[in-house]
Coordinates of N, CA and C in Angstrom, one line a residue:
X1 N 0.9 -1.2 0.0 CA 0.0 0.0 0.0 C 0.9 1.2 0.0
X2 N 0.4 2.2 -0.8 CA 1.3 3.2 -0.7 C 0.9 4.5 0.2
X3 N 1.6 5.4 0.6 CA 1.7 6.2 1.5 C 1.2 7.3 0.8
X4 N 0.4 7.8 1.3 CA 0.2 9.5 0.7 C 0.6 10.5 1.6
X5 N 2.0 10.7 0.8 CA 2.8 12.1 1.4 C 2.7 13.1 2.2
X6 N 1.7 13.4 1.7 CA 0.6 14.9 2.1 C 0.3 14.8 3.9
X7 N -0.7 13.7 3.4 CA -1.2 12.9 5.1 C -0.4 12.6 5.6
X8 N 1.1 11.8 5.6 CA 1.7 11.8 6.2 C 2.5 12.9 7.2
X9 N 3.0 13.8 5.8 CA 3.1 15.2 7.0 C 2.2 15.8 7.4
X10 N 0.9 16.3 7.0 CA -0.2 16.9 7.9 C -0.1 15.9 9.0
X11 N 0.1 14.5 9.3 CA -0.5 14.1 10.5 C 0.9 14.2 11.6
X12 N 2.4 14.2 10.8 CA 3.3 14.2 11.9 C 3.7 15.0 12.2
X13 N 3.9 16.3 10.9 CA 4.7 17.6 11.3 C 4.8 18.2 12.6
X14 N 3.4 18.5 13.0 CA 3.0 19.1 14.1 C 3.5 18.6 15.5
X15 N 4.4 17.5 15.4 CA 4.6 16.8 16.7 C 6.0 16.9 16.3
X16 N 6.8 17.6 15.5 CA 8.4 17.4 15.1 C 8.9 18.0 16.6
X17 N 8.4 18.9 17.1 CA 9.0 19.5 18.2 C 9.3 19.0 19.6
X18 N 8.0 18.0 19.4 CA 8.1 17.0 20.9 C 9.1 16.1 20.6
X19 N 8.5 14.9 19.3 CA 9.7 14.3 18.7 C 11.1 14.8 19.1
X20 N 11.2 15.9 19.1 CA 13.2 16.3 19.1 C 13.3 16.0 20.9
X21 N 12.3 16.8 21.5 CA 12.5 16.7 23.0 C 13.1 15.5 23.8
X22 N 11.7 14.4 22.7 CA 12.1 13.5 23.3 C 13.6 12.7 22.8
X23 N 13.4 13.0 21.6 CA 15.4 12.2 21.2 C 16.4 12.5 22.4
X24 N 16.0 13.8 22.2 CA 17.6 14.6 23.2 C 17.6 14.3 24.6
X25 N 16.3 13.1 25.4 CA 16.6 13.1 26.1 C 17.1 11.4 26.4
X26 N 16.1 11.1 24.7 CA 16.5 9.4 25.1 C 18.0 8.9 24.4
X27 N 17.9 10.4 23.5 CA 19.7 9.9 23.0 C 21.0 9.7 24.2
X28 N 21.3 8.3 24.0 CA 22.5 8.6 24.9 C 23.9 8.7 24.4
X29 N 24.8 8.5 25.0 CA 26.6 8.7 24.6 C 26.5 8.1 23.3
X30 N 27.3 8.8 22.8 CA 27.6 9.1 21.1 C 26.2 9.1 20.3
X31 N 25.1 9.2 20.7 CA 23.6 9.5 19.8 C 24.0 11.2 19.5
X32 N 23.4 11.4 17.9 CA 23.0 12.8 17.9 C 21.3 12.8 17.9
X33 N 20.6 13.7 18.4 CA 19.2 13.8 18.6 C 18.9 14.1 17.4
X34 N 19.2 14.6 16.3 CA 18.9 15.1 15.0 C 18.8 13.9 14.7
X35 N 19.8 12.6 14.7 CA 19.8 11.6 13.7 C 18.8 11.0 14.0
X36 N 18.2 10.7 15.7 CA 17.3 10.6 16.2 C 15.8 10.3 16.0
X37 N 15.4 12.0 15.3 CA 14.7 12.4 14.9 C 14.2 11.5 13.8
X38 N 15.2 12.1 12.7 CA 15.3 11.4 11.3 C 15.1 9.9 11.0
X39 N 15.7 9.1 12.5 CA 15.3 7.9 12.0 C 13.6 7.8 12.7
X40 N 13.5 8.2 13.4 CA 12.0 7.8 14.0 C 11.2 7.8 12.7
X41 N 11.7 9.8 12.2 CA 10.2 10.1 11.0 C 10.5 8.5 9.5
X42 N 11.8 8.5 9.5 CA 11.4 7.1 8.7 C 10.9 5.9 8.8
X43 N 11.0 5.7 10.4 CA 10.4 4.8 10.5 C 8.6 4.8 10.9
X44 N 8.7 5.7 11.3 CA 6.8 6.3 10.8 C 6.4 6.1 9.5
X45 N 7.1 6.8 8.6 CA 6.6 6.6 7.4 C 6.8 5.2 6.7
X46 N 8.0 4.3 7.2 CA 7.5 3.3 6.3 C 6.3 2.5 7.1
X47 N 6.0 2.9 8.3 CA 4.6 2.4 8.7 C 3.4 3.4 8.6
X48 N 3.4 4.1 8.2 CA 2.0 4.9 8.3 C 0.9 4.1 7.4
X49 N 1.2 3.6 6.5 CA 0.3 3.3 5.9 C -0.9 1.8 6.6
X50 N 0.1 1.0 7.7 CA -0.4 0.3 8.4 C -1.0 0.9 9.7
X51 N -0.6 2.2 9.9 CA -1.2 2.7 11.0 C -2.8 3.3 11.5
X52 N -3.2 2.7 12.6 CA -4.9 2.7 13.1 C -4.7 3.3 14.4
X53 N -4.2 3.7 15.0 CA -4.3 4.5 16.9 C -4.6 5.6 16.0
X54 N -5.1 6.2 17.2 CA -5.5 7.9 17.5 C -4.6 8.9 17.9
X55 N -3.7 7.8 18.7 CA -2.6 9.3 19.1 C -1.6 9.4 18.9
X56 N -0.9 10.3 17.6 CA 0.0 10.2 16.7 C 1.2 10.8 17.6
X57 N 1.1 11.2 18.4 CA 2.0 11.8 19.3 C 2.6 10.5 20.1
X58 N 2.1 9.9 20.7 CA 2.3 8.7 21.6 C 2.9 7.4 20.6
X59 N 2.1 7.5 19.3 CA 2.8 6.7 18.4 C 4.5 6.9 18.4
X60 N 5.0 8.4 17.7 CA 5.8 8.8 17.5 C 6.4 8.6 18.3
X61 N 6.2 8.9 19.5 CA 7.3 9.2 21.1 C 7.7 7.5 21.4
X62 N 7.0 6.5 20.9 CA 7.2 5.3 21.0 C 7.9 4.8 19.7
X63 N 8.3 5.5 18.6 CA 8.9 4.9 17.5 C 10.1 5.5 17.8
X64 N 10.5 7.1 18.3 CA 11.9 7.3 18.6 C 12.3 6.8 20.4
X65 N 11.7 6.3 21.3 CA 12.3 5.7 21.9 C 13.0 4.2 21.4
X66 N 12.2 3.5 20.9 CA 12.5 2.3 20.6 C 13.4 2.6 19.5
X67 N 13.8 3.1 18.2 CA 14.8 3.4 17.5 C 16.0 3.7 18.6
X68 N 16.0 4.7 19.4 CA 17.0 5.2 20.6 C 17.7 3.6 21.1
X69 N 16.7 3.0 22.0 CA 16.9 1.8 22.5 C 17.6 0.7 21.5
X70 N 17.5 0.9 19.9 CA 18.1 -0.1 19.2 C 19.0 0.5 18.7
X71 N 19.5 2.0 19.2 CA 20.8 2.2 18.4 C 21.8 2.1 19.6
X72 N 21.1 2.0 20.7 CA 22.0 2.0 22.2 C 22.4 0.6 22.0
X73 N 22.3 -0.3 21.4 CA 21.8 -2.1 21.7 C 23.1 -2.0 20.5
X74 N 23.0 -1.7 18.9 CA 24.0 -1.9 18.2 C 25.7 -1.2 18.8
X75 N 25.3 -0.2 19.3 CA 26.7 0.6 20.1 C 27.3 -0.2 21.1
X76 N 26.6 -0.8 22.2 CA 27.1 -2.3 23.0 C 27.6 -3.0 22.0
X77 N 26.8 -3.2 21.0 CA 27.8 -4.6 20.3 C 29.1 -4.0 19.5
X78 N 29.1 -2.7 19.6 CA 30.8 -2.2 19.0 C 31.4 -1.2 20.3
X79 N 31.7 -1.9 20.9 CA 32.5 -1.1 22.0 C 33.9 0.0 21.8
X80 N 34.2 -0.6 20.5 CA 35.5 0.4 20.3 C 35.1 1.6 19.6
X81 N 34.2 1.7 19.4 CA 33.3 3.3 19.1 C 33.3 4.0 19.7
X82 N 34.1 5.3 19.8 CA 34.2 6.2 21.0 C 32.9 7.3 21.1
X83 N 32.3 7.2 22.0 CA 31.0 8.3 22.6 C 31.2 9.1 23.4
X84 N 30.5 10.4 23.2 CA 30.8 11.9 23.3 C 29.4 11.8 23.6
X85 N 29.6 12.5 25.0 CA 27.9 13.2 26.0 C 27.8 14.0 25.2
X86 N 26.6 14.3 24.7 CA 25.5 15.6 24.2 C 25.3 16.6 25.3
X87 N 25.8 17.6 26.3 CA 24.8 18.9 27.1 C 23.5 19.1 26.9
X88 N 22.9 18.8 27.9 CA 21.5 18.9 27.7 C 21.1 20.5 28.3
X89 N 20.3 21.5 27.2 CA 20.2 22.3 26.8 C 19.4 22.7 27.8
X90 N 19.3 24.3 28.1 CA 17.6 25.0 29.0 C 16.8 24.3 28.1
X91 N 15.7 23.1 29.0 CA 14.4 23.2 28.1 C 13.3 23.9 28.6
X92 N 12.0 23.9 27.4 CA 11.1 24.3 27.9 C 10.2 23.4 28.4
X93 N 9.1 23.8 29.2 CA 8.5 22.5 30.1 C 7.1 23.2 29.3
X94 N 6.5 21.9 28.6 CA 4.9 22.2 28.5 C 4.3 21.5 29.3
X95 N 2.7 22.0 28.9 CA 1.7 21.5 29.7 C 1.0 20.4 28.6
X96 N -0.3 19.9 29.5 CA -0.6 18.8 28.9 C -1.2 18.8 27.3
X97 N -1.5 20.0 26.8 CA -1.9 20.9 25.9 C -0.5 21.0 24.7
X98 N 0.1 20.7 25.5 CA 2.0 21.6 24.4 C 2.0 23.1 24.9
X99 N 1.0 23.6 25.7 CA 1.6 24.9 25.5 C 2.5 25.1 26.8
X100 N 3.0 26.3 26.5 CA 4.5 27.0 27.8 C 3.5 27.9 28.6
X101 N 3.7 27.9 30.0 CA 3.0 28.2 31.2 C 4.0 28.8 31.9
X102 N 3.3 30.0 32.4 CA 4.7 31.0 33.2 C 3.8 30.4 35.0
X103 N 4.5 29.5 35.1 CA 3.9 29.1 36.7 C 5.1 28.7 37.5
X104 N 5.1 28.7 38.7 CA 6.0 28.5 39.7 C 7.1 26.9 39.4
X105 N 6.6 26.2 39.0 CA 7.3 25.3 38.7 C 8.6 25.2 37.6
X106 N 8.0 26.1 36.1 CA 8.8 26.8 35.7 C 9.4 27.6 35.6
X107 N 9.1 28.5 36.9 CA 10.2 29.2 37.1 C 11.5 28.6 37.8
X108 N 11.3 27.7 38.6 CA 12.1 26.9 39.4 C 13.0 26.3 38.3
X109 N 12.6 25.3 37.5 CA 13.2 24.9 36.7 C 14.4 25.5 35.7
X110 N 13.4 26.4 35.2 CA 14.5 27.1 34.5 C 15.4 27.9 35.0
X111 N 15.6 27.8 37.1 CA 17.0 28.1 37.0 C 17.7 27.4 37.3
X112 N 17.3 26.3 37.5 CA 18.1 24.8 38.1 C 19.5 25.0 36.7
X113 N 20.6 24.3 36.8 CA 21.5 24.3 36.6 C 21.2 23.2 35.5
X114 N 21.1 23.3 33.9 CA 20.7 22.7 33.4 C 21.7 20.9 32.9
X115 N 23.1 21.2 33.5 CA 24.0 20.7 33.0 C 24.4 19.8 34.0
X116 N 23.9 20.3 34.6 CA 23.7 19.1 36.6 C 22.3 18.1 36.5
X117 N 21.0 18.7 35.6 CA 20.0 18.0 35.8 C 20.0 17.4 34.6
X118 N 21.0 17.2 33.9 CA 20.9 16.2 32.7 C 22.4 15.0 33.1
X119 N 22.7 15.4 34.2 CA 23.8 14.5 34.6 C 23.0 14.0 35.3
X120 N 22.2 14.9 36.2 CA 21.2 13.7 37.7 C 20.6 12.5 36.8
X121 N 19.3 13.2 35.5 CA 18.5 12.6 35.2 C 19.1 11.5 34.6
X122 N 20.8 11.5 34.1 CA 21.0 10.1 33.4 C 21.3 9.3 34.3
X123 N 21.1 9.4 35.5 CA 21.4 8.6 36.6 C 20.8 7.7 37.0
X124 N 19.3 8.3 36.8 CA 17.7 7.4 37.3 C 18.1 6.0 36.0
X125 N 17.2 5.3 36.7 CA 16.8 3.9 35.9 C 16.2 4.8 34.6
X126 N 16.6 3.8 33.5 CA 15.7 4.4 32.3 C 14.3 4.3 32.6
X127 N 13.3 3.8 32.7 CA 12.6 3.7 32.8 C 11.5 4.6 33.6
X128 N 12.2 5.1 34.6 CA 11.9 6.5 34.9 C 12.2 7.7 34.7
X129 N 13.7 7.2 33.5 CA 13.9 8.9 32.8 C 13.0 8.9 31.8
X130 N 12.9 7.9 31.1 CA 11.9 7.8 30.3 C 10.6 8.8 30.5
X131 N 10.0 8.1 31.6 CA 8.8 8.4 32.1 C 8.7 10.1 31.9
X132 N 9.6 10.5 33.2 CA 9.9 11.8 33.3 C 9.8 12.4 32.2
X133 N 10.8 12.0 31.6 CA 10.8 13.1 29.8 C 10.0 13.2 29.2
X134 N 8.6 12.3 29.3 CA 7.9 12.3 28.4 C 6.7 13.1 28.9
X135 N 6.5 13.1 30.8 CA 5.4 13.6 31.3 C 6.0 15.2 31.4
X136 N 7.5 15.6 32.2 CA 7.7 16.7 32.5 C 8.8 17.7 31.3
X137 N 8.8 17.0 30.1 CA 9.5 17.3 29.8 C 8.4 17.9 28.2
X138 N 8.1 16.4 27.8 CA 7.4 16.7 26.5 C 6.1 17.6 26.9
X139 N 5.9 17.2 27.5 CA 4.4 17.7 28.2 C 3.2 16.6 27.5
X140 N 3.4 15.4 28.3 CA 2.5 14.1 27.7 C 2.2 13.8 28.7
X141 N 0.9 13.3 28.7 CA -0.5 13.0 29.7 C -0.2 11.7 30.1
X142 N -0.4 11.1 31.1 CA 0.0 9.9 31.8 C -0.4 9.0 30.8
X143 N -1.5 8.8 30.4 CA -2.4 8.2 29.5 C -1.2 8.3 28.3
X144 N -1.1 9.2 27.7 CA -0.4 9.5 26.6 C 0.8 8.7 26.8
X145 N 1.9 8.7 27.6 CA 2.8 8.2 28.0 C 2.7 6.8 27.7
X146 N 1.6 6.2 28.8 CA 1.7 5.0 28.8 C 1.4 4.4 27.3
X147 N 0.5 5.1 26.7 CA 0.4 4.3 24.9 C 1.8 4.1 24.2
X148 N 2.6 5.3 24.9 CA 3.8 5.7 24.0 C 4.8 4.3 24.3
X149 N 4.9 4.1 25.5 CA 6.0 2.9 26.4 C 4.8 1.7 26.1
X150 N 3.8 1.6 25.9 CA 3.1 0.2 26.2 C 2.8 -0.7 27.5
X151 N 2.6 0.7 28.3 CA 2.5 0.0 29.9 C 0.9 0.7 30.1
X152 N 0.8 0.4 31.4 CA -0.6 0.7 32.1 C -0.1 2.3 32.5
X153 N -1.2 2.9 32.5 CA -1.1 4.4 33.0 C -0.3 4.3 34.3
X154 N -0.9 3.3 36.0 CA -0.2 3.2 36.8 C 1.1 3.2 37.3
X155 N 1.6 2.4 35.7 CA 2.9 1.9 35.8 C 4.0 3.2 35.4
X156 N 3.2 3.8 35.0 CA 4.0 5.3 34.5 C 3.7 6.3 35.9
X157 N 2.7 6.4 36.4 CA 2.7 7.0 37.5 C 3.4 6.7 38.4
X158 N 3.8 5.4 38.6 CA 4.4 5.3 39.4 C 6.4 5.6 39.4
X159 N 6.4 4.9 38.3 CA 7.7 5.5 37.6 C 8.0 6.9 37.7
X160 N 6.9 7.8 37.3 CA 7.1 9.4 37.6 C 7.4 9.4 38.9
X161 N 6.9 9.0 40.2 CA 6.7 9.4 41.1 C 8.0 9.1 41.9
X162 N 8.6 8.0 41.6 CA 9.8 7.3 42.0 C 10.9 8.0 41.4
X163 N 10.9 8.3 40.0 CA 11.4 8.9 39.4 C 12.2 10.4 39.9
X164 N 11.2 11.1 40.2 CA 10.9 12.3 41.0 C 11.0 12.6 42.1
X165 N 11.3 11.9 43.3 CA 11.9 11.8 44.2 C 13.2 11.8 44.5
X166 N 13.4 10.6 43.4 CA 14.9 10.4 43.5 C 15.7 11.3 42.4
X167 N 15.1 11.7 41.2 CA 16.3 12.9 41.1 C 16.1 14.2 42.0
X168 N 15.1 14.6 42.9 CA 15.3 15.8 43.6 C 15.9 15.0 44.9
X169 N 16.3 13.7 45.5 CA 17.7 13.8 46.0 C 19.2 13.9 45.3
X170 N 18.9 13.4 44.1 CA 20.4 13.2 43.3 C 20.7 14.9 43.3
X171 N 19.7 15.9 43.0 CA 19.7 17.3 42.4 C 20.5 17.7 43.7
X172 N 19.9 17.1 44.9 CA 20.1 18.2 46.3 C 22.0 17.4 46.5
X173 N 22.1 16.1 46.4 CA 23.1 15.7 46.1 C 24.6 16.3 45.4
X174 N 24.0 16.9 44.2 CA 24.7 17.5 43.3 C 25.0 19.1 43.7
X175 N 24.4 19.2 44.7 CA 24.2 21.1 45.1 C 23.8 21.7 44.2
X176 N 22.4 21.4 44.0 CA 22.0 22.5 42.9 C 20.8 22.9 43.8
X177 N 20.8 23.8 43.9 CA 19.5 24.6 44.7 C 18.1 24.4 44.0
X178 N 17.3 25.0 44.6 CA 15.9 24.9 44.0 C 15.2 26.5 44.4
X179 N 16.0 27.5 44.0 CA 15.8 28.8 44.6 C 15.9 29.4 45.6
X180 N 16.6 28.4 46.5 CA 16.6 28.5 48.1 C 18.1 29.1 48.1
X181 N 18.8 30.3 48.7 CA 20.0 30.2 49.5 C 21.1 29.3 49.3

């Protein structure tokens, strides 16, 4: 069956931005998040035409994790490949909407020390950075999340929650303040 181009970008374009969010956080040593990107949207497209879910967002965020996960999986099997950390950038934090919110939380964040909380966060079990990136970072709905990973909503809640604890000790660990003194 063939793919009609058109539909394909009307249906993904609009999510390129999360897409990147999430690369840059699931890309690890020696990943570039651009390439990331690129392999996800091809691998969308050589499935879109088999594609039936509703939420093209959750689709996506589950086609560049799992690409992420299988370029992490070929890099193990060449160890003499030398890998170079990516800095993880100021991001923006959306809401469940995608949009940017001037609220207390964001303000906190954005002055946390961006280059400490991308060392904390690679610290947590994946599975909870995962989580995290996709609830506090992309701005994806528990529900959303969980279509995206293929777990029960719970299981993501709970992961955030564990998650979330333990990098605001790793953060307090690291001495990064949280606006306090």
């Amino acid at each position: 069956m063939s793919v009609d181009h058109r539909a394909f970008l009307d249906a993904t374009l609009p999510y390129l931005d999360v897409v990147y969010q999430v690369a840059r956080h699931a890309a690890g040593d020696g990943q570039d998040p651009e390439d990331l990107v690129q392999e996800t949207y091809l691998r969308a497209y050589e499935a879109f035409s088999s594609w039936r879910g509703q939420n093209m967002r959750a689709w996506l965020a589950a086609i560049c994790l799992n690409a992420a996960r299988s370029q992490a999986r070929r890099r193990r099997r060449r160890p003499w490949e030398a890998s170079f950390g990516v800095p993880l950038d100021a991001f923006p934090v959306a809401d469940a909407g995608g949009r940017y919110a001037d609220d207390v939380a964001d303000v906190v964040i954005a002055g946390l020390d961006a280059q400490a909380v991308a060392r904390c966060l690679a610290l947590l079990p994946e599975p909870q950075r995962v989580c995290i990136v996709l609830m506090d970072v992309a701005g994806y709905t528990a529900r959303e999340a969980a279509e995206a990973l293929g777990c029960p909503r719970g299981t993501v809640l709970a992961r955030v929650h564990r998650g979330r604890r333990r990098l605001a000790r790793l953060l307090t660990e690291a001495g990064v303040s949280y606006g306090r003194p």
